[in-house]
Amino acid sequence: MKPQDVAAYLFLALAWGLSFLVLLKVVHAFGWVGAVTFRSLLAGSTLIVAAAVLRRRLDFSVGWQPFATVGASTVAAQLIGLSYATPLIGTAMAAILVATIPLFSMIISQFWGLERISAARLGGLLLGFLGIVLLVGFPAVPATGQFIFGCLCSLFSSFAAAFGSNYASHRLKATSSWEVTAGSFLFGGLMTLPLLIAVPVPSLPGPIDYLYLLILGGGMSALTYVTYFRLVSRIGATRAISVEFAVTFVAMVVGAILLDETLSATQIVGAAIIVLGCSLVLGLLPGTVLRAGRKSA
């Protein structure tokens, strides 16, 4: 990779790894629905304003339906699951389960006929499933119903992200990352806005809470997604999505140092197995080159 690509890769690893810590602050102040809604609307609005300032013309001529679909899945569903689950299971567990996105992506792309499955990728899928079992079934804390439900919400979040990514790569391939990010976040925020009636903001947020929201929405959502989609176009989706492994590492370190979170030895093994499984799925290991293409009839 070129120096600018390495810099973008490291920026995404640090920003998304630290975002779990900021997310906890925002959820505490605004509630899990408020965190998703305000984060999404702020991210989309930030890009709209930035485009106006930079005199960058945004082209949404492809129609509103694709942006609404990506907004419902990659934004609304993913962030709802993540925002609800992270306070229940901790930043480290949430980040590890986010790293399962490539596993779900492979299953979806296989069903949609976007990529061929191979023995190595099937083995990676099975390893990933085993890793999830070890993570959820052998935690360092008692495996309460709340913990299990939090893990399921996090896995649902990863599935939604994988669905939206595959859909976007198919329907919005020719659309710029600015339009995809801005349109998706705006639609996602509007979709979750009515839920504030059922789950309102718990109390009046303070100035520091709005600062956390600004960092999460403007920096760790709008800027990172534009950077990510640009990185995909430069180094390819396979290598770009591998940043999730680095994100998991950063989030685990942050959780251990700043939040005193612990993982059992079995969970650490499970995390390593998930990373290995995702590496096989992504074709990142020697002899497991990813071959994309449509399945034969």
CSV table of C-alpha atoms in Angstrom, one decimal:
chain,number,residue,atom,x,y,z
A,1,MET,CA,0.0,0.0,0.0
A,2,LYS,CA,1.1,3.6,-0.6
A,3,PRO,CA,1.8,5.8,2.4
A,4,GLN,CA,-1.6,7.6,2.1
A,5,ASP,CA,-3.4,4.3,2.1
A,6,VAL,CA,-1.5,3.1,5.2
A,7,ALA,CA,-2.4,6.4,6.9
A,8,ALA,CA,-6.0,5.9,6.0
A,9,TYR,CA,-6.0,2.3,7.2
A,10,LEU,CA,-4.4,3.3,10.6
A,11,PHE,CA,-6.9,6.3,10.9
A,12,LEU,CA,-9.8,3.9,10.5
A,13,ALA,CA,-8.4,1.4,13.0
A,14,LEU,CA,-7.9,4.1,15.6
A,15,ALA,CA,-11.1,6.0,15.0
A,16,TRP,CA,-13.4,3.0,14.9
A,17,GLY,CA,-11.6,1.3,17.7
A,18,LEU,CA,-12.0,4.4,20.0
A,19,SER,CA,-15.6,4.9,18.8
A,20,PHE,CA,-16.8,2.2,21.1
A,21,LEU,CA,-15.7,4.2,24.1
A,22,VAL,CA,-17.3,7.4,22.7
A,23,LEU,CA,-20.5,5.4,21.9
A,24,LEU,CA,-20.9,4.4,25.6
A,25,LYS,CA,-20.8,8.1,26.5
A,26,VAL,CA,-23.3,9.1,23.9
A,27,VAL,CA,-25.7,6.2,24.7
A,28,HIS,CA,-25.5,7.1,28.4
A,29,ALA,CA,-26.5,10.7,27.7
A,30,PHE,CA,-29.0,10.4,24.8
A,31,GLY,CA,-30.2,6.8,25.2
A,32,TRP,CA,-29.6,4.1,22.6
A,33,VAL,CA,-32.3,5.4,20.2
A,34,GLY,CA,-31.1,9.0,20.6
A,35,ALA,CA,-27.5,7.9,20.0
A,36,VAL,CA,-28.4,6.3,16.7
A,37,THR,CA,-30.8,9.1,15.5
A,38,PHE,CA,-28.7,12.1,16.4
A,39,ARG,CA,-25.4,10.4,15.3
A,40,SER,CA,-26.9,9.5,11.9
A,41,LEU,CA,-28.5,12.9,11.2
A,42,LEU,CA,-25.4,14.7,12.3
A,43,ALA,CA,-23.2,12.5,10.1
A,44,GLY,CA,-25.3,13.1,7.0
A,45,SER,CA,-25.7,16.8,7.6
A,46,THR,CA,-22.0,17.2,8.2
A,47,LEU,CA,-21.3,15.8,4.7
A,48,ILE,CA,-24.0,17.9,3.1
A,49,VAL,CA,-22.6,21.1,4.7
A,50,ALA,CA,-19.0,20.1,3.9
A,51,ALA,CA,-19.9,19.5,0.2
A,52,ALA,CA,-21.5,22.9,0.1
A,53,VAL,CA,-18.5,24.6,1.6
A,54,LEU,CA,-16.1,22.8,-0.7
A,55,ARG,CA,-18.5,23.4,-3.7
A,56,ARG,CA,-18.7,19.7,-4.3
A,57,ARG,CA,-21.8,18.7,-6.3
A,58,LEU,CA,-23.6,15.7,-4.8
A,59,ASP,CA,-25.4,13.5,-7.3
A,60,PHE,CA,-28.4,11.5,-5.9
A,61,SER,CA,-29.9,10.9,-9.4
A,62,VAL,CA,-29.8,7.1,-8.8
A,63,GLY,CA,-33.0,7.5,-6.8
A,64,TRP,CA,-33.9,7.5,-3.1
A,65,GLN,CA,-34.6,3.7,-2.8
A,66,PRO,CA,-31.0,2.5,-2.8
A,67,PHE,CA,-30.0,5.1,-0.2
A,68,ALA,CA,-33.1,4.2,1.9
A,69,THR,CA,-32.2,0.5,1.8
A,70,VAL,CA,-28.5,1.1,2.8
A,71,GLY,CA,-29.8,3.5,5.5
A,72,ALA,CA,-32.2,1.0,6.9
A,73,SER,CA,-29.5,-1.8,7.1
A,74,THR,CA,-26.0,-0.4,7.4
A,75,VAL,CA,-27.0,2.6,9.4
A,76,ALA,CA,-30.3,2.2,11.3
A,77,ALA,CA,-30.3,-1.6,12.0
A,78,GLN,CA,-26.5,-1.8,12.5
A,79,LEU,CA,-26.2,1.1,14.8
A,80,ILE,CA,-29.4,0.2,16.8
A,81,GLY,CA,-28.0,-3.3,17.5
A,82,LEU,CA,-24.5,-1.9,18.3
A,83,SER,CA,-25.8,1.0,20.5
A,84,TYR,CA,-28.1,-1.3,22.5
A,85,ALA,CA,-25.6,-4.2,22.8
A,86,THR,CA,-22.3,-2.4,23.7
A,87,PRO,CA,-23.4,-1.2,27.2
A,88,LEU,CA,-24.6,-4.8,28.0
A,89,ILE,CA,-21.6,-6.8,26.8
A,90,GLY,CA,-18.7,-4.3,26.8
A,91,THR,CA,-16.6,-2.6,24.1
A,92,ALA,CA,-14.2,-5.6,23.7
A,93,MET,CA,-17.0,-8.1,23.1
A,94,ALA,CA,-18.9,-5.7,20.8
A,95,ALA,CA,-15.8,-5.1,18.7
A,96,ILE,CA,-15.0,-8.8,18.4
A,97,LEU,CA,-18.5,-9.5,17.2
A,98,VAL,CA,-18.3,-6.6,14.7
A,99,ALA,CA,-15.3,-8.5,13.2
A,100,THR,CA,-17.8,-11.2,12.1
A,101,ILE,CA,-19.1,-8.9,9.4
A,102,PRO,CA,-17.0,-10.6,6.7
A,103,LEU,CA,-18.5,-14.0,7.7
A,104,PHE,CA,-22.0,-12.7,7.1
A,105,SER,CA,-20.9,-10.9,4.0
A,106,MET,CA,-19.7,-14.1,2.5
A,107,ILE,CA,-23.0,-15.9,3.2
A,108,ILE,CA,-25.0,-13.1,1.7
A,109,SER,CA,-22.8,-12.7,-1.4
A,110,GLN,CA,-23.0,-16.5,-1.9
A,111,PHE,CA,-26.8,-16.5,-1.8
A,112,TRP,CA,-27.0,-13.4,-4.1
A,113,GLY,CA,-24.5,-15.0,-6.6
A,114,LEU,CA,-22.0,-12.3,-6.2
A,115,GLU,CA,-19.0,-14.5,-5.3
A,116,ARG,CA,-18.1,-18.1,-5.5
A,117,ILE,CA,-17.5,-20.1,-2.3
A,118,SER,CA,-14.3,-22.1,-1.9
A,119,ALA,CA,-13.2,-24.8,0.6
A,120,ALA,CA,-10.9,-22.3,2.3
A,121,ARG,CA,-13.7,-19.8,2.7
A,122,LEU,CA,-16.2,-22.5,3.9
A,123,GLY,CA,-13.6,-23.5,6.5
A,124,GLY,CA,-13.3,-19.9,7.5
A,125,LEU,CA,-17.0,-19.6,8.0
A,126,LEU,CA,-17.1,-22.7,10.2
A,127,LEU,CA,-14.1,-21.4,12.3
A,128,GLY,CA,-15.9,-18.1,12.7
A,129,PHE,CA,-19.0,-19.8,14.0
A,130,LEU,CA,-16.9,-21.8,16.4
A,131,GLY,CA,-15.3,-18.6,17.6
A,132,ILE,CA,-18.7,-17.0,18.3
A,133,VAL,CA,-19.7,-20.0,20.3
A,134,LEU,CA,-16.6,-19.7,22.5
A,135,LEU,CA,-17.1,-16.0,22.9
A,136,VAL,CA,-20.8,-16.1,23.9
A,137,GLY,CA,-20.7,-19.4,25.8
A,138,PHE,CA,-17.7,-18.9,28.0
A,139,PRO,CA,-17.6,-15.3,29.1
A,140,ALA,CA,-15.5,-13.9,32.0
A,141,VAL,CA,-18.7,-12.7,33.6
A,142,PRO,CA,-21.9,-14.8,34.3
A,143,ALA,CA,-23.7,-15.6,31.0
A,144,THR,CA,-27.0,-14.0,32.0
A,145,GLY,CA,-29.9,-13.6,29.7
A,146,GLN,CA,-29.1,-10.0,29.3
A,147,PHE,CA,-25.6,-10.8,28.2
A,148,ILE,CA,-26.8,-13.4,25.7
A,149,PHE,CA,-29.4,-11.0,24.3
A,150,GLY,CA,-26.7,-8.3,24.0
A,151,CYS,CA,-24.5,-10.7,22.0
A,152,LEU,CA,-27.4,-11.5,19.7
A,153,CYS,CA,-28.1,-7.8,19.1
A,154,SER,CA,-24.4,-7.3,18.2
A,155,LEU,CA,-24.5,-10.2,15.8
A,156,PHE,CA,-27.7,-8.8,14.2
A,157,SER,CA,-25.8,-5.5,13.9
A,158,SER,CA,-23.0,-7.3,12.0
A,159,PHE,CA,-25.5,-9.1,9.7
A,160,ALA,CA,-27.2,-5.8,8.9
A,161,ALA,CA,-23.9,-4.1,8.1
A,162,ALA,CA,-22.9,-7.0,5.8
A,163,PHE,CA,-26.3,-6.9,4.0
A,164,GLY,CA,-26.0,-3.2,3.4
A,165,SER,CA,-22.5,-3.4,2.2
A,166,ASN,CA,-23.3,-6.1,-0.3
A,167,TYR,CA,-26.4,-4.2,-1.5
A,168,ALA,CA,-24.4,-0.9,-1.8
A,169,SER,CA,-21.6,-2.7,-3.8
A,170,HIS,CA,-24.2,-4.0,-6.2
A,171,ARG,CA,-26.7,-1.0,-6.5
A,172,LEU,CA,-24.4,2.0,-5.7
A,173,LYS,CA,-21.2,0.8,-7.3
A,174,ALA,CA,-20.9,3.9,-9.6
A,175,THR,CA,-22.0,6.4,-6.8
A,176,SER,CA,-19.4,8.4,-4.9
A,177,SER,CA,-18.6,7.6,-1.3
A,178,TRP,CA,-19.9,11.1,-0.3
A,179,GLU,CA,-23.3,10.5,-1.7
A,180,VAL,CA,-23.5,6.9,-0.3
A,181,THR,CA,-22.5,8.0,3.2
A,182,ALA,CA,-24.6,11.2,3.3
A,183,GLY,CA,-27.7,9.7,1.8
A,184,SER,CA,-27.5,6.5,3.9
A,185,PHE,CA,-27.0,8.3,7.2
A,186,LEU,CA,-29.8,10.8,6.6
A,187,PHE,CA,-32.3,8.1,5.7
A,188,GLY,CA,-31.1,6.0,8.7
A,189,GLY,CA,-31.5,8.9,11.1
A,190,LEU,CA,-35.0,9.7,9.8
A,191,MET,CA,-36.1,6.1,10.1
A,192,THR,CA,-35.1,5.9,13.8
A,193,LEU,CA,-36.4,9.3,14.7
A,194,PRO,CA,-40.0,8.1,15.5
A,195,LEU,CA,-38.6,5.6,18.0
A,196,LEU,CA,-37.7,8.5,20.3
A,197,ILE,CA,-41.3,8.6,21.2
A,198,ALA,CA,-41.0,5.1,22.8
A,199,VAL,CA,-37.4,5.5,24.0
A,200,PRO,CA,-36.9,9.3,24.7
A,201,VAL,CA,-33.6,10.9,25.8
A,202,PRO,CA,-33.3,10.0,29.5
A,203,SER,CA,-32.3,13.4,30.8
A,204,LEU,CA,-31.0,16.8,29.6
A,205,PRO,CA,-27.5,16.2,28.2
A,206,GLY,CA,-24.6,18.5,29.2
A,207,PRO,CA,-22.1,20.4,27.0
A,208,ILE,CA,-19.6,17.5,27.2
A,209,ASP,CA,-22.3,15.1,25.9
A,210,TYR,CA,-22.8,17.2,22.8
A,211,LEU,CA,-19.1,17.2,22.2
A,212,TYR,CA,-19.0,13.4,22.4
A,213,LEU,CA,-22.0,13.4,19.9
A,214,LEU,CA,-20.1,15.7,17.6
A,215,ILE,CA,-17.0,13.5,17.7
A,216,LEU,CA,-19.1,10.4,17.1
A,217,GLY,CA,-21.3,11.7,14.3
A,218,GLY,CA,-19.0,14.1,12.5
A,219,GLY,CA,-15.6,12.4,12.9
A,220,MET,CA,-16.2,8.7,13.7
A,221,SER,CA,-19.1,8.3,11.2
A,222,ALA,CA,-19.1,10.9,8.4
A,223,LEU,CA,-15.3,11.2,8.0
A,224,THR,CA,-14.5,7.6,8.6
A,225,TYR,CA,-17.0,6.2,6.1
A,226,VAL,CA,-15.9,8.5,3.3
A,227,THR,CA,-12.3,7.5,4.1
A,228,TYR,CA,-13.3,3.8,4.1
A,229,PHE,CA,-15.1,3.8,0.8
A,230,ARG,CA,-12.2,5.8,-0.8
A,231,LEU,CA,-9.8,3.2,0.6
A,232,VAL,CA,-11.9,0.4,-1.0
A,233,SER,CA,-11.6,2.0,-4.4
A,234,ARG,CA,-7.8,2.3,-3.9
A,235,ILE,CA,-6.8,-1.1,-2.4
A,236,GLY,CA,-9.9,-3.2,-2.9
A,237,ALA,CA,-12.7,-4.3,-0.6
A,238,THR,CA,-10.9,-7.4,0.6
A,239,ARG,CA,-7.9,-5.6,2.1
A,240,ALA,CA,-9.9,-2.6,3.2
A,241,ILE,CA,-12.4,-4.7,5.2
A,242,SER,CA,-9.5,-6.4,7.0
A,243,VAL,CA,-9.3,-3.1,9.0
A,244,GLU,CA,-12.0,-4.7,11.3
A,245,PHE,CA,-9.3,-6.9,12.8
A,246,ALA,CA,-7.2,-3.8,13.8
A,247,VAL,CA,-10.4,-2.2,15.1
A,248,THR,CA,-11.0,-5.2,17.3
A,249,PHE,CA,-7.5,-5.0,18.7
A,250,VAL,CA,-7.7,-1.3,19.5
A,251,ALA,CA,-11.2,-1.7,21.1
A,252,MET,CA,-10.0,-4.5,23.3
A,253,VAL,CA,-6.9,-2.5,24.5
A,254,VAL,CA,-9.1,0.5,25.2
A,255,GLY,CA,-11.6,-1.6,27.1
A,256,ALA,CA,-9.0,-3.3,29.2
A,257,ILE,CA,-7.0,-0.1,30.1
A,258,LEU,CA,-9.8,2.5,30.4
A,259,LEU,CA,-12.8,0.4,31.3
A,260,ASP,CA,-11.3,-2.5,33.2
A,261,GLU,CA,-13.0,-5.0,31.0
A,262,THR,CA,-11.8,-8.6,31.0
A,263,LEU,CA,-12.1,-11.5,28.7
A,264,SER,CA,-11.8,-15.2,29.7
A,265,ALA,CA,-9.0,-17.3,28.3
A,266,THR,CA,-11.6,-19.2,26.3
A,267,GLN,CA,-13.0,-15.9,24.9
A,268,ILE,CA,-9.5,-14.8,23.8
A,269,VAL,CA,-9.1,-18.1,22.0
A,270,GLY,CA,-12.5,-17.5,20.4
A,271,ALA,CA,-11.5,-14.1,19.3
A,272,ALA,CA,-8.3,-15.5,17.7
A,273,ILE,CA,-10.4,-18.2,15.9
A,274,ILE,CA,-12.8,-15.5,14.5
A,275,VAL,CA,-9.8,-13.5,13.2
A,276,LEU,CA,-8.4,-16.7,11.6
A,277,GLY,CA,-11.8,-17.5,10.1
A,278,CYS,CA,-12.3,-14.0,8.7
A,279,SER,CA,-8.8,-14.1,7.2
A,280,LEU,CA,-9.7,-17.3,5.4
A,281,VAL,CA,-13.0,-15.8,4.2
A,282,LEU,CA,-11.3,-12.6,3.0
A,283,GLY,CA,-8.5,-14.6,1.3
A,284,LEU,CA,-5.8,-12.8,3.3
A,285,LEU,CA,-3.7,-15.9,4.1
A,286,PRO,CA,-1.2,-17.4,1.7
A,287,GLY,CA,-2.9,-19.8,-0.7
A,288,THR,CA,-6.3,-18.4,-0.1
A,289,VAL,CA,-6.7,-15.8,-2.8
A,290,LEU,CA,-10.2,-14.4,-3.0
A,291,ARG,CA,-11.9,-15.2,-6.2
A,292,ALA,CA,-15.0,-13.1,-6.9
A,293,GLY,CA,-17.5,-13.7,-9.6
A,294,ARG,CA,-21.0,-15.1,-10.3
A,295,LYS,CA,-21.8,-18.7,-9.6
A,296,SER,CA,-22.2,-20.9,-12.6
A,297,ALA,CA,-25.8,-22.0,-13.3
